[in-house]
Short mmCIF file of C-alpha atoms and ligand atoms in Angstrom, two decimals:
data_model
loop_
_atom_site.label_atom_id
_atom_site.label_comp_id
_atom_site.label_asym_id
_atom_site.label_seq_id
_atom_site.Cartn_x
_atom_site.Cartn_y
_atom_site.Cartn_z
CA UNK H 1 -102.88 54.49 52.75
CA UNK H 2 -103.44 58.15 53.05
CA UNK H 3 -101.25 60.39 51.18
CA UNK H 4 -99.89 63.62 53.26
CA UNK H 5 -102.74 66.27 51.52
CA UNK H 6 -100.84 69.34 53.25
CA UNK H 7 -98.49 68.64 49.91
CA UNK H 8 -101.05 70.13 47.98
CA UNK H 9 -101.81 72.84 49.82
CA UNK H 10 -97.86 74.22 48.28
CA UNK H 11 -98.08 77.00 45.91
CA UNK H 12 -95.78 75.99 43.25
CA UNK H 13 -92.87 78.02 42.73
CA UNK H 14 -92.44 79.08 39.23
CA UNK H 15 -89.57 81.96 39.55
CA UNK H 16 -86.69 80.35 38.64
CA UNK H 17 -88.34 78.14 35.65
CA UNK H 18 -89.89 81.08 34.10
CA UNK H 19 -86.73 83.47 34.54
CA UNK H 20 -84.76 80.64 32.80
CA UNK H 21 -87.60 80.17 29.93
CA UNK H 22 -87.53 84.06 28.98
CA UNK H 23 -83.43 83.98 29.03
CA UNK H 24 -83.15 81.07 26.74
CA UNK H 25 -86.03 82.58 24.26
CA UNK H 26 -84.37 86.09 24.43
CA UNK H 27 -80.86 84.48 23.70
CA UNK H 28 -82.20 82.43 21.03
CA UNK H 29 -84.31 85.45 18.94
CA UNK H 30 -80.73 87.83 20.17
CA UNK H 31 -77.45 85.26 19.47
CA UNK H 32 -74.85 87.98 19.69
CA UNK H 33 -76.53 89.84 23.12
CA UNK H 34 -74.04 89.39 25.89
CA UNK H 35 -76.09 88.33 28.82
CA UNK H 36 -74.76 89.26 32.19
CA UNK H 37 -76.59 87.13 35.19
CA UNK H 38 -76.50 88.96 38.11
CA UNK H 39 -79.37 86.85 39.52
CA UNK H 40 -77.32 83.79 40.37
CA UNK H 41 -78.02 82.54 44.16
CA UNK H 42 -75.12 80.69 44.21
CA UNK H 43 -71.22 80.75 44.83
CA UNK H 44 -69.08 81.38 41.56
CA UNK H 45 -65.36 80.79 43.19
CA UNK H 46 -63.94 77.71 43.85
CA UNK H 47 -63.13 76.27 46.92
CA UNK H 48 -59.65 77.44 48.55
CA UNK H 49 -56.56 76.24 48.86
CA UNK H 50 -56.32 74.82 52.61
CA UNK H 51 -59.95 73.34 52.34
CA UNK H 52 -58.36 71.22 48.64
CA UNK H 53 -55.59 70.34 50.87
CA UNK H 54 -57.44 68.66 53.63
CA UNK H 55 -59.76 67.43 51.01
CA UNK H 56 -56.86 65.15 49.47
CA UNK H 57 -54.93 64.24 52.77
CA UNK H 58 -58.66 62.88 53.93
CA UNK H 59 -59.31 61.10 50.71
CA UNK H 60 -55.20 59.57 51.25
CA UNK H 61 -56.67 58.80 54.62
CA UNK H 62 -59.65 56.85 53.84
CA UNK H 63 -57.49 54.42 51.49
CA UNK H 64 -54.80 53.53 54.40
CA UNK H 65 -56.09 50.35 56.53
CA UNK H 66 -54.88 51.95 59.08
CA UNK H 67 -56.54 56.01 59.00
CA UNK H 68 -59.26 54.38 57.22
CA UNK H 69 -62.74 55.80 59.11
CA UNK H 70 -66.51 54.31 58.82
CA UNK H 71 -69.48 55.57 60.49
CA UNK H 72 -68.76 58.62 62.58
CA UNK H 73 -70.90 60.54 65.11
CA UNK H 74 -74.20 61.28 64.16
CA UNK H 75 -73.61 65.14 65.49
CA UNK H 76 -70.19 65.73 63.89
CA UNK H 77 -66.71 64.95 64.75
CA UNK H 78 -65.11 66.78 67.69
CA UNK H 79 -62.53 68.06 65.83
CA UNK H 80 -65.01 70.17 63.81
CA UNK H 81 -67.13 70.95 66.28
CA UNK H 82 -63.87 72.76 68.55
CA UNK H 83 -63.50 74.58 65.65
CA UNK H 84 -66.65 76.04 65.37
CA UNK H 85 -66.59 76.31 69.38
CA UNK H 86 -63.67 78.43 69.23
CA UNK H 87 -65.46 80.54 65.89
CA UNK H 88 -68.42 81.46 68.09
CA UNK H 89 -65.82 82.44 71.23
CA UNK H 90 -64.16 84.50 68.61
CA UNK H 91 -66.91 86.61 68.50
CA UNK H 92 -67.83 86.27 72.26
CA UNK H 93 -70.22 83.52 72.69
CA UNK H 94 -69.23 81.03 74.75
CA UNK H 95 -70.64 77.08 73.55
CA UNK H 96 -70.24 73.76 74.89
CA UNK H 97 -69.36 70.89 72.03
CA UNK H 98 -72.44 69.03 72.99
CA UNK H 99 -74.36 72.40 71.77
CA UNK H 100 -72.97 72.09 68.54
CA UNK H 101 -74.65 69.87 65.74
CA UNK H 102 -72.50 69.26 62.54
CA UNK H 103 -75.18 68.97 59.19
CA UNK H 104 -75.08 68.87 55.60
CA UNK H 105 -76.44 72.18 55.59
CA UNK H 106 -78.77 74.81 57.07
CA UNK H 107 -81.50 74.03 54.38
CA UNK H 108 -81.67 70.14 55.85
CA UNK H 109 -81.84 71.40 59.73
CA UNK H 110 -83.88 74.11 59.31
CA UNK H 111 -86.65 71.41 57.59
CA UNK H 112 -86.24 68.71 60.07
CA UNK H 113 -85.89 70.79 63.45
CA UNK H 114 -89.89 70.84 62.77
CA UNK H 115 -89.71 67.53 64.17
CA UNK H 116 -89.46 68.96 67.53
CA UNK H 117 -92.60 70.95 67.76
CA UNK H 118 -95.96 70.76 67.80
CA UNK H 119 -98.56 70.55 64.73
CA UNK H 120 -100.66 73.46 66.26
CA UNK H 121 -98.10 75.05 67.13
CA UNK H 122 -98.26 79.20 65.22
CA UNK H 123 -95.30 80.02 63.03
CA UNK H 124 -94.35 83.77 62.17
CA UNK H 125 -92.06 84.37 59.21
CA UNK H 126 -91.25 87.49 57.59
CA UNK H 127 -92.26 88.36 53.64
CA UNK H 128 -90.24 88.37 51.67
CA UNK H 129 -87.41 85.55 52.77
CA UNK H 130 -86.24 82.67 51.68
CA UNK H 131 -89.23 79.97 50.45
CA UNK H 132 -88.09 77.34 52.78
CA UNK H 133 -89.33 78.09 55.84
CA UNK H 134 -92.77 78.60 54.62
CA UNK H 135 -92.71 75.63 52.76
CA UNK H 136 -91.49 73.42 55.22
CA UNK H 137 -94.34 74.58 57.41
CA UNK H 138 -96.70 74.07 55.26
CA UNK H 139 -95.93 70.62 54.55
CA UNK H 140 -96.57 69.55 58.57
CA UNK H 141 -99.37 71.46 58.26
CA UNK H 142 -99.05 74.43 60.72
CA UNK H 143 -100.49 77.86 60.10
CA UNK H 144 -97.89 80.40 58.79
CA UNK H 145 -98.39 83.78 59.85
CA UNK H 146 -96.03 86.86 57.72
CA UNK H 147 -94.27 89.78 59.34
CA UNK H 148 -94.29 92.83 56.73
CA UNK H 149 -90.71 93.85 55.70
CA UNK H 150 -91.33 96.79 53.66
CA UNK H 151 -89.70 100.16 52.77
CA UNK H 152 -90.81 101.74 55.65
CA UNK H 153 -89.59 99.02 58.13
CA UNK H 154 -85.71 99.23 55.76
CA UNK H 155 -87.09 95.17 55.21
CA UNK H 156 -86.50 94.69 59.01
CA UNK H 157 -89.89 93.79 60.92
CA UNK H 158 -90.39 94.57 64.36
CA UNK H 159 -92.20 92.17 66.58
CA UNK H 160 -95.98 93.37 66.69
CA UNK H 161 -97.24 92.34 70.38
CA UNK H 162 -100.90 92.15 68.80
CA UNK H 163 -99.87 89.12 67.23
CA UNK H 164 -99.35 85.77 68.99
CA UNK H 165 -96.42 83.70 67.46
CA UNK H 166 -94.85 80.51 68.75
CA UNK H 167 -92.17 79.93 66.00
CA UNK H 168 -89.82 82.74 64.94
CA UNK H 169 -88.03 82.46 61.85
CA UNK H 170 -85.33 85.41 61.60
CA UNK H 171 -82.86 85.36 58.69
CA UNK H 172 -80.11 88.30 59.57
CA UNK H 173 -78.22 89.16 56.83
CA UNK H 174 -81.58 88.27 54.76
CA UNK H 175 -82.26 86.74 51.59
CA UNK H 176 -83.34 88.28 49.27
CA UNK H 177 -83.04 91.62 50.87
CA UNK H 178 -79.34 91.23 52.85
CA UNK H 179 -80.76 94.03 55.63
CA UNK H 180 -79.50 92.73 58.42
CA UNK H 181 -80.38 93.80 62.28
CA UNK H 182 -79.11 95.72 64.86
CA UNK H 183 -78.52 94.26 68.58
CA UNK H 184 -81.30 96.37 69.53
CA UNK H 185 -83.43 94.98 66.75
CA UNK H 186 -82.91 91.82 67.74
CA UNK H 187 -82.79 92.17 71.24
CA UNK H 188 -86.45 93.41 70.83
CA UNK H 189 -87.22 90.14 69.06
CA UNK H 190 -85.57 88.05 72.39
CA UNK H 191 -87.71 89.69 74.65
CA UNK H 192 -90.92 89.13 72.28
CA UNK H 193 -89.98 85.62 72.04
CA UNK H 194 -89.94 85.13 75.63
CA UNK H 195 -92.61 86.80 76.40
CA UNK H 196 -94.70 84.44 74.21
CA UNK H 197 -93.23 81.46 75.00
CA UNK H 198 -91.73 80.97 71.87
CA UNK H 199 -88.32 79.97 69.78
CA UNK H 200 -86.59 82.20 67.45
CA UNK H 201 -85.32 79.65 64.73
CA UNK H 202 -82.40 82.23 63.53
CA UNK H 203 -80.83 81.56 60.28
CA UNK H 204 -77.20 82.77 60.04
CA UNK H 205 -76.12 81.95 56.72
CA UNK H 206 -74.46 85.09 55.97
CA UNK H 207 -73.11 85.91 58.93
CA UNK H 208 -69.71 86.12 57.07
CA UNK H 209 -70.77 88.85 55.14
CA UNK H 210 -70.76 91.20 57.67
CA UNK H 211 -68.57 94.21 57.63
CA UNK H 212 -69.58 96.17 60.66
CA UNK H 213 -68.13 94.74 63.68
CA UNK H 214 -70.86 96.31 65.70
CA UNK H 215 -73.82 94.31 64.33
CA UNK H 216 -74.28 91.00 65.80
CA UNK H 217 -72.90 87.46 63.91
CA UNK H 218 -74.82 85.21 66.05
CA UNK H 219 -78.29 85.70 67.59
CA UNK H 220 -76.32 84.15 70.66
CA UNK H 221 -74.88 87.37 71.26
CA UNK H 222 -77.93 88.74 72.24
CA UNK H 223 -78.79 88.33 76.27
CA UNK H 224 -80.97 85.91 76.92
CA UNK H 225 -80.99 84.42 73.66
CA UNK H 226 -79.71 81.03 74.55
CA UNK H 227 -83.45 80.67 76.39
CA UNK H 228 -85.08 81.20 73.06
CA UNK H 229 -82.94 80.54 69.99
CA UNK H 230 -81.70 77.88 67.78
CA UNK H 231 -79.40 78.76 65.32
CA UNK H 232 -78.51 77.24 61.49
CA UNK H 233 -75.28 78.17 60.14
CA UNK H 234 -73.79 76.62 56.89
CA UNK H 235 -70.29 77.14 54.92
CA UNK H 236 -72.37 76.95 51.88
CA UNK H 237 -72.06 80.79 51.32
CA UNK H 238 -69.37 82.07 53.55
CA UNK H 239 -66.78 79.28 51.68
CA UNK H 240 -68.44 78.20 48.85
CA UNK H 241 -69.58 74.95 50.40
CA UNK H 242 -73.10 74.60 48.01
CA UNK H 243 -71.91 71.46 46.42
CA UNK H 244 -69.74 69.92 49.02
CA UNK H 245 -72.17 70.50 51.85
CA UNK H 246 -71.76 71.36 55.24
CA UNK H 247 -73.39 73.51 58.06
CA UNK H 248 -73.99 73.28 61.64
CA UNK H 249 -77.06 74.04 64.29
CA UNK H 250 -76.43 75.86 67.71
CA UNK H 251 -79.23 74.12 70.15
CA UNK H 252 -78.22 75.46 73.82
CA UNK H 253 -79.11 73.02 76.27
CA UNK H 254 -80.70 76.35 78.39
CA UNK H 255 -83.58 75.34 76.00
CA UNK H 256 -84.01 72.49 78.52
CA UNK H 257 -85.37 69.46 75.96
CA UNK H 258 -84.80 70.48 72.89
CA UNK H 259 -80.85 70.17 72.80
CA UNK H 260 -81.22 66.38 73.90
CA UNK H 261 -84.53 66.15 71.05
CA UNK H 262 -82.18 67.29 68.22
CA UNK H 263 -79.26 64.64 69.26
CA UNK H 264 -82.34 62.18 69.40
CA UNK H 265 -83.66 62.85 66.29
CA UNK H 266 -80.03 63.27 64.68
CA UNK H 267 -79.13 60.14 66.09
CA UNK H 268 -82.42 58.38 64.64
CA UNK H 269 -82.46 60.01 60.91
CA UNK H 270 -79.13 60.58 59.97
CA UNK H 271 -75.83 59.58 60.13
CA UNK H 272 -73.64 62.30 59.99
CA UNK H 273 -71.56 64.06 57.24
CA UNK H 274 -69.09 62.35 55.23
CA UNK H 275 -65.34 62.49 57.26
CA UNK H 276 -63.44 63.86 54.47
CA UNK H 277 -66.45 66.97 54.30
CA UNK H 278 -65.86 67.41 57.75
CA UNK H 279 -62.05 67.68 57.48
CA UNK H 280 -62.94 70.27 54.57
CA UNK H 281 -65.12 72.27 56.74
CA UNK H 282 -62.32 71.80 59.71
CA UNK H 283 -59.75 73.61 57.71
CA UNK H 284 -62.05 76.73 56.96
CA UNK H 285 -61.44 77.88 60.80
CA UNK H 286 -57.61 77.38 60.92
CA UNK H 287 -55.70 81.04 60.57
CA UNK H 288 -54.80 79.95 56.55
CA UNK H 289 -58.57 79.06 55.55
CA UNK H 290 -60.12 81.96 57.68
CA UNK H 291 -57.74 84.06 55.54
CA UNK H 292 -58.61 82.71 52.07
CA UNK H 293 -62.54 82.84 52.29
CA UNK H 294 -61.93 86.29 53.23
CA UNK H 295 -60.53 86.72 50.12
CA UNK H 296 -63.28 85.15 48.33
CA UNK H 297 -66.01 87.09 50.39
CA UNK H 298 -64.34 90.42 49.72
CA UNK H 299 -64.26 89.91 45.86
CA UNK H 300 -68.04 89.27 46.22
CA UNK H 301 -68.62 92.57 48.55
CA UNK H 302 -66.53 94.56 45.77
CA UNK H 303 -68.72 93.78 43.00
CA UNK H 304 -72.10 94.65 45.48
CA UNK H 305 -70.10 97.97 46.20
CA UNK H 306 -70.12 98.11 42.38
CA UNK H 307 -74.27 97.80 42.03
CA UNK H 308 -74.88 99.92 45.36
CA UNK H 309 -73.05 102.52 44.50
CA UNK H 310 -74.72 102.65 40.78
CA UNK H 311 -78.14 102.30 42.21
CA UNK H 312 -76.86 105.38 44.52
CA UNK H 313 -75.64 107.82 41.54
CA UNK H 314 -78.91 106.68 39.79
CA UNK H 315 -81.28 107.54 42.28
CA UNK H 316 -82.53 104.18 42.68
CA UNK H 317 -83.98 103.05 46.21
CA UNK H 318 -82.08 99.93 47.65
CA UNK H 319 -80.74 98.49 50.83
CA UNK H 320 -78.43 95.47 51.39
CA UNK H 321 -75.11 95.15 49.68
CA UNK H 322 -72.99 96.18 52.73
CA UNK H 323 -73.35 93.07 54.94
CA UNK H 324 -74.79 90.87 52.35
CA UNK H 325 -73.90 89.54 48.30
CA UNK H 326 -77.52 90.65 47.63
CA UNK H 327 -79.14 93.82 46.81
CA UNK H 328 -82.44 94.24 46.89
CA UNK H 329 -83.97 97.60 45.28
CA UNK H 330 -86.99 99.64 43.99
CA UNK H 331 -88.16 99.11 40.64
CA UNK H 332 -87.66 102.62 39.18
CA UNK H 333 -90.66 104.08 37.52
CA UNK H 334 -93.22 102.02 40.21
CA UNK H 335 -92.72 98.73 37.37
CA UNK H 336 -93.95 95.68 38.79
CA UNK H 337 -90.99 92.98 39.52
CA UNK H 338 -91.57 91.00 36.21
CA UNK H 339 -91.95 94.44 34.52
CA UNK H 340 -88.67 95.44 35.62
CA UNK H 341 -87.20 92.00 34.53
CA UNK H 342 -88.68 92.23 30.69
CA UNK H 343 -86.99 95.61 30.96
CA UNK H 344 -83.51 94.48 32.12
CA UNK H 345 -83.36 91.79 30.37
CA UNK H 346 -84.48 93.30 26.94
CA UNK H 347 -82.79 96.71 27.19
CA UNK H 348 -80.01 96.03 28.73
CA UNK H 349 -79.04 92.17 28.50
CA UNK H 350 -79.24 91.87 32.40
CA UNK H 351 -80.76 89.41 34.42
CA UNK H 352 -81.86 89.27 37.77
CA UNK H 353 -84.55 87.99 40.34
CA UNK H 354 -88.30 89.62 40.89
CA UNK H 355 -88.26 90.30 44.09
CA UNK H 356 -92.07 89.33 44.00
CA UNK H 357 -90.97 85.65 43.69
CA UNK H 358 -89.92 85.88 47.91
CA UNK H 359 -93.36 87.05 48.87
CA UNK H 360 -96.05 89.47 48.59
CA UNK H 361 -94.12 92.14 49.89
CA UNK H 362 -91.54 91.87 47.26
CA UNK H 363 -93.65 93.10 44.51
CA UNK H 364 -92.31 96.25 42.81
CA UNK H 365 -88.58 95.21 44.03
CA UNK H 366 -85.85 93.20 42.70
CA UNK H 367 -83.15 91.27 43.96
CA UNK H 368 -79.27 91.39 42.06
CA UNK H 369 -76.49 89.50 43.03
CA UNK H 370 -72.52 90.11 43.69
CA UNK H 371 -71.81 86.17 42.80
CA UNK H 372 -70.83 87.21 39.24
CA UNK H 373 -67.50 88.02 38.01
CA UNK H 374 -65.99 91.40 38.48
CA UNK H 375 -65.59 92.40 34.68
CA UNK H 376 -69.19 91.41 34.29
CA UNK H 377 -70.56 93.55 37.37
CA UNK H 378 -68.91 96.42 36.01
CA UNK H 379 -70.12 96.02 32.07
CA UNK H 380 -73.58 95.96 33.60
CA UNK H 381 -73.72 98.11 35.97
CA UNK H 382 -72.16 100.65 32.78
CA UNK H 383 -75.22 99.88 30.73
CA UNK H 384 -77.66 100.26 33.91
CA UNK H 385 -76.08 103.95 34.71
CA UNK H 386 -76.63 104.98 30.69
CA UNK H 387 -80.41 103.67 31.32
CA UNK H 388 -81.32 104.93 34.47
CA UNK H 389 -79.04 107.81 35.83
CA UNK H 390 -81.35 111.20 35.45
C1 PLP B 1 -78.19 79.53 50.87
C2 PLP B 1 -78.97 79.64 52.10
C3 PLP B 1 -78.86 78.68 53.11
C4 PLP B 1 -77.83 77.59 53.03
O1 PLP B 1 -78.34 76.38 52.75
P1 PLP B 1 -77.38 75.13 52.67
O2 PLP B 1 -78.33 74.01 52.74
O3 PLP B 1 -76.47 75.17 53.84
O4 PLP B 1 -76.65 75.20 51.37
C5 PLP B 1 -79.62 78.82 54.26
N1 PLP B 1 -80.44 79.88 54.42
C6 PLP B 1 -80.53 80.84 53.48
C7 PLP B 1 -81.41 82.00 53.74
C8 PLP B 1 -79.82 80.74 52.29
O5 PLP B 1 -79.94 81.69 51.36
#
């Protein structure tokens, strides 16, 4: 037996450990500080009302003999899947039901869709992002390759024709930095992706978060995309979904192959999402839930209004916030990320996320979050405009 050595070839990740070591030492030494976390990464509401309800009539279902349901599809129920049909043809792109792949989550599909390609096989991500698509990479071995998002760029790379990529990974609104393209941005991407042969892998977790009709939802609203692009979409942040899991992948069957791989593999690995989940996730596109999570998403885009519009009146350097719960900003007086956090956290009792923990390129920046409550956004975002405003 040979173990898998490309496991040790991870860098380990020790962000979130050591942010959570220096709270707990500074709350211990400070027992009457009033922390405010503005650095969570996850939900904070609960789950609304017409997702509770189908919750319980699917649980009432599962204990009648005769509504009672065992294994479903692999790929989702069609029931779910219309629904997220007519979601996408609510913003113009047109998908057939065999297209549409129901999941636990974007963070599962976006790992095991690497079980469609090639070992050799060049993947370009962009630094900073999200850890999981360079870890996932790294773990089948393949050669990562970064795309600098820096001030300059607004934290939105441009395709560099130089370089010779033949996995994309695009996440639009990002994490940590919640810029978010342009049609023309990404069209620019499409036609680099074709021209090299390769697959966009387009991660559209916040796609709810978007305020400006104008920007694009779905990379699938981009021409020619559906020759080049998968796409991973999850309710975990658009309706709170992180602990009851569910998400869905868009493989167009223009991609020749690959649609009837992923039902393969699907069909082989796993065994679908649990019914009452999917009756959950169902009632998150009728009129009532669409309404609700809008609520929810709109209390989260107040308090990032809140903490842009402070970093604004203080001068500081930021972008995200508008399409996004994340803000991502310039560590005032050129501080290193971890400098900035001592500060924060020690001045001011707030904590948030080095942005140098998402890549090289985040050094110097910082990442805060709307997922907090409103009261608490405000108190800090007080103390920060004492501190910083000039
Ligand atoms: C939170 C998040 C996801 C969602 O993952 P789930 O497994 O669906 O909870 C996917 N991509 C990014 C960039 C995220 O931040």
């Amino acid at each position: 037996m040979k173990i898998n050595e490309n496991y040790s070839k991870l860098e380990q990740s020790y962000l979130f450990s050591t942010i959570a070591k220096k709270v707990n030492e500074f709350a211990q030494n400070n027992p009457d500080a009033k922390i405010i976390r503005l650095g969570i990464g996850d939900v904070t509401l609960p789950l609304c009302n017409a997702v509770i309800q189908a919750l319980h009539n699917a649980v009432d279902e599962m204990g009648q003999q005769a509504t009672f349901r065992g294994y479903g599809p692999e790929q989702g129920y069609d029931f779910l899947r219309e629904s997220v049909k007519n979601y996408y043809k609510s913003h113009g792109v047109d998908l057939e039901l065999d297209e549409i792949f129901i999941s636990d989550g974007a963070k599962s599909d976006l790992g095991n869709i690497l079980d469609l390609f090639d070992k050799e096989n060049v993947v370009l991500v962009p630094d900073p992002v999200y850890p999981v698509y360079v870890d996932t990479n790294i773990m089948a071995g393949r050669k990562v390759l970064f795309a600098n998002a820096n001030k300059e760029n607004g934290f939105l790379p441009m395709p560099d024709k130089a370089v010779k990529a033949d996995i994309i990974y695009i996440c639009s609104p990002n994490n940590p930095t919640g810029a978010a393209y342009n049609k023309e941005q990404l069209s620019e991407w499409v036609k680099y992706a074709k021209e090299q042969n390769a697959i966009i892998l387009y991660d559209a977790a916040y796609e709810c978060f978007i305020s400006d009709n104008s920007l694009p939802r779905s990379i699938f609203e981009i021409e020619g995309a559906n020759d080049c692009a998968i796409e991973f979409c999850s309710l975990s942040k658009t309706a709170g979904f992180t602990g009851t899991r569910c998400g869905y992948t868009i493989v167009p069957k223009s991609l020749g192959k690959l649609n009837q791989m992923w039902l393969r593999r699907q069909t082989t690995k796993f065994n679908g999402v649990p019914y009452i989940v999917q009756r959950a996730a169902a009632a998150v596109f009728t009129e009532e839930g669409q309404k609700e999570i809008r609520e929810n998403i709109n209390y989260y885009k107040e308090n990032a209004k809140i903490i842009s519009d402070t970093l604004e009146k203080c001068n500081i350097w930021h972008v995200g916030g508008k399409h996004s719960p994340y803000i991502w900003l310039k560590c005032p007086n050129n501080m290193t990320s971890w400098e900035f956090f001592d500060e924060l956290l020690n001045k001011l009792q707030i904590v948030g996320t080095p942005g140098s923990g998402f890549g090289q390129n985040g050094e110097g920046f910082f990442r805060l979050t709307s997922f907090g409550s409103k009261e608490n956004t405000i108190e800090a975002m007080k103390r920060f405009e004492k501190a910083y405003m000039k």
